[in-house]
Amino acid sequence: LSVNSPSTLIAKRCLVSGRVQGVFYRASTQRQARELGCRGYARNLPDGRVEVLVVAPASAVEALVAWLWHGPPAAQVTQVEVQALSLEELAQDTAAMQQGDGLPVGFTIG
């Protein structure tokens, strides 16, 4: 993403519900995100959902959000809640593992 200035990037936080834990959802999301050139993370939540933070140009973010509705073959997604974040809000998210530009480093799973 180094070729993209922060002004061309958008950020979204997604909460994915359904059968999304124990089915390689996070690892598959990481692979898909990296292919699209996205930064962020995917992590399990205690309530059974997966939280996905994605930062990239709008077209890549929208492509990943669309993919989240399907996930890997064993997943059964019932809902994807999407919240837009400003880059300023993102800079305050300590879980995003920020680098010097206030954006996440790569795409991680946790």
PDB file of N, CA, C and O in Angstrom, residues 16 20 23-25 28-29 64-77:
ATOM      1  N   VAL A  16     -18.606 -10.424  11.715  1.00  0.00           N
ATOM      2  CA  VAL A  16     -19.132 -11.523  10.911  1.00  0.00           C
ATOM      3  C   VAL A  16     -19.739 -12.564  11.846  1.00  0.00           C
ATOM      4  O   VAL A  16     -19.074 -13.073  12.753  1.00  0.00           O
ATOM      5  N   VAL A  20     -18.360 -19.236  11.947  1.00  0.00           N
ATOM      6  CA  VAL A  20     -17.155 -18.571  11.444  1.00  0.00           C
ATOM      7  C   VAL A  20     -15.928 -18.802  12.323  1.00  0.00           C
ATOM      8  O   VAL A  20     -14.861 -18.280  12.025  1.00  0.00           O
ATOM      9  N   VAL A  23     -13.351 -22.849  11.457  1.00  0.00           N
ATOM     10  CA  VAL A  23     -13.527 -23.253  10.051  1.00  0.00           C
ATOM     11  C   VAL A  23     -12.499 -22.565   9.144  1.00  0.00           C
ATOM     12  O   VAL A  23     -12.724 -22.442   7.954  1.00  0.00           O
ATOM     13  N   PHE A  24     -11.388 -22.117   9.724  1.00  0.00           N
ATOM     14  CA  PHE A  24     -10.315 -21.432   8.997  1.00  0.00           C
ATOM     15  C   PHE A  24     -10.763 -20.095   8.412  1.00  0.00           C
ATOM     16  O   PHE A  24     -10.220 -19.622   7.416  1.00  0.00           O
ATOM     17  N   TYR A  25     -11.759 -19.477   9.045  1.00  0.00           N
ATOM     18  CA  TYR A  25     -12.272 -18.199   8.544  1.00  0.00           C
ATOM     19  C   TYR A  25     -11.215 -17.106   8.613  1.00  0.00           C
ATOM     20  O   TYR A  25     -11.007 -16.378   7.650  1.00  0.00           O
ATOM     21  N   SER A  28      -8.313 -17.746   6.136  1.00  0.00           N
ATOM     22  CA  SER A  28      -8.779 -17.523   4.767  1.00  0.00           C
ATOM     23  C   SER A  28      -8.981 -16.040   4.486  1.00  0.00           C
ATOM     24  O   SER A  28      -8.685 -15.555   3.395  1.00  0.00           O
ATOM     25  N   THR A  29      -9.477 -15.314   5.491  1.00  0.00           N
ATOM     26  CA  THR A  29      -9.655 -13.866   5.354  1.00  0.00           C
ATOM     27  C   THR A  29      -8.298 -13.188   5.181  1.00  0.00           C
ATOM     28  O   THR A  29      -8.152 -12.298   4.336  1.00  0.00           O
ATOM     29  N   LEU A  64     -13.219  -7.237  -0.357  1.00  0.00           N
ATOM     30  CA  LEU A  64     -13.058  -8.089   0.823  1.00  0.00           C
ATOM     31  C   LEU A  64     -14.374  -8.202   1.584  1.00  0.00           C
ATOM     32  O   LEU A  64     -14.744  -9.296   2.024  1.00  0.00           O
ATOM     33  N   VAL A  65     -15.095  -7.113   1.746  1.00  0.00           N
ATOM     34  CA  VAL A  65     -16.382  -7.157   2.441  1.00  0.00           C
ATOM     35  C   VAL A  65     -17.333  -8.115   1.717  1.00  0.00           C
ATOM     36  O   VAL A  65     -18.026  -8.917   2.354  1.00  0.00           O
ATOM     37  N   ALA A  66     -17.356  -8.081   0.398  1.00  0.00           N
ATOM     38  CA  ALA A  66     -18.204  -9.011  -0.361  1.00  0.00           C
ATOM     39  C   ALA A  66     -17.766 -10.453  -0.109  1.00  0.00           C
ATOM     40  O   ALA A  66     -18.606 -11.348   0.065  1.00  0.00           O
ATOM     41  N   TRP A  67     -16.453 -10.696  -0.049  1.00  0.00           N
ATOM     42  CA  TRP A  67     -15.930 -12.039   0.199  1.00  0.00           C
ATOM     43  C   TRP A  67     -16.313 -12.518   1.591  1.00  0.00           C
ATOM     44  O   TRP A  67     -16.580 -13.715   1.786  1.00  0.00           O
ATOM     45  N   LEU A  68     -16.349 -11.603   2.569  1.00  0.00           N
ATOM     46  CA  LEU A  68     -16.674 -11.991   3.945  1.00  0.00           C
ATOM     47  C   LEU A  68     -18.030 -12.688   4.036  1.00  0.00           C
ATOM     48  O   LEU A  68     -18.247 -13.509   4.921  1.00  0.00           O
ATOM     49  N   TRP A  69     -18.954 -12.352   3.141  1.00  0.00           N
ATOM     50  CA  TRP A  69     -20.285 -12.973   3.144  1.00  0.00           C
ATOM     51  C   TRP A  69     -20.223 -14.458   2.815  1.00  0.00           C
ATOM     52  O   TRP A  69     -21.159 -15.195   3.119  1.00  0.00           O
ATOM     53  N   HIS A  70     -19.141 -14.910   2.186  1.00  0.00           N
ATOM     54  CA  HIS A  70     -19.011 -16.321   1.812  1.00  0.00           C
ATOM     55  C   HIS A  70     -17.961 -17.014   2.668  1.00  0.00           C
ATOM     56  O   HIS A  70     -18.218 -18.092   3.181  1.00  0.00           O
ATOM     57  N   GLY A  71     -16.791 -16.410   2.769  1.00  0.00           N
ATOM     58  CA  GLY A  71     -15.711 -17.009   3.536  1.00  0.00           C
ATOM     59  C   GLY A  71     -15.250 -18.322   2.942  1.00  0.00           C
ATOM     60  O   GLY A  71     -15.549 -18.635   1.785  1.00  0.00           O
ATOM     61  N   PRO A  72     -14.537 -19.127   3.733  1.00  0.00           N
ATOM     62  CA  PRO A  72     -14.058 -20.417   3.252  1.00  0.00           C
ATOM     63  C   PRO A  72     -15.215 -21.415   3.144  1.00  0.00           C
ATOM     64  O   PRO A  72     -16.300 -21.167   3.688  1.00  0.00           O
ATOM     65  N   PRO A  73     -15.004 -22.547   2.471  1.00  0.00           N
ATOM     66  CA  PRO A  73     -16.090 -23.497   2.226  1.00  0.00           C
ATOM     67  C   PRO A  73     -16.838 -23.972   3.472  1.00  0.00           C
ATOM     68  O   PRO A  73     -18.062 -24.154   3.427  1.00  0.00           O
ATOM     69  N   ALA A  74     -16.157 -24.172   4.598  1.00  0.00           N
ATOM     70  CA  ALA A  74     -16.815 -24.699   5.801  1.00  0.00           C
ATOM     71  C   ALA A  74     -17.601 -23.643   6.575  1.00  0.00           C
ATOM     72  O   ALA A  74     -18.373 -23.976   7.470  1.00  0.00           O
ATOM     73  N   ALA A  75     -17.439 -22.392   6.233  1.00  0.00           N
ATOM     74  CA  ALA A  75     -18.137 -21.316   6.950  1.00  0.00           C
ATOM     75  C   ALA A  75     -19.599 -21.238   6.523  1.00  0.00           C
ATOM     76  O   ALA A  75     -19.947 -21.579   5.395  1.00  0.00           O
ATOM     77  N   GLN A  76     -20.418 -20.769   7.453  1.00  0.00           N
ATOM     78  CA  GLN A  76     -21.826 -20.484   7.161  1.00  0.00           C
ATOM     79  C   GLN A  76     -22.117 -19.097   7.718  1.00  0.00           C
ATOM     80  O   GLN A  76     -22.478 -18.945   8.885  1.00  0.00           O
ATOM     81  N   VAL A  77     -21.930 -18.091   6.887  1.00  0.00           N
ATOM     82  CA  VAL A  77     -22.090 -16.699   7.310  1.00  0.00           C
ATOM     83  C   VAL A  77     -23.567 -16.326   7.293  1.00  0.00           C
ATOM     84  O   VAL A  77     -24.254 -16.559   6.303  1.00  0.00           O
TER      85      VAL A  77
END
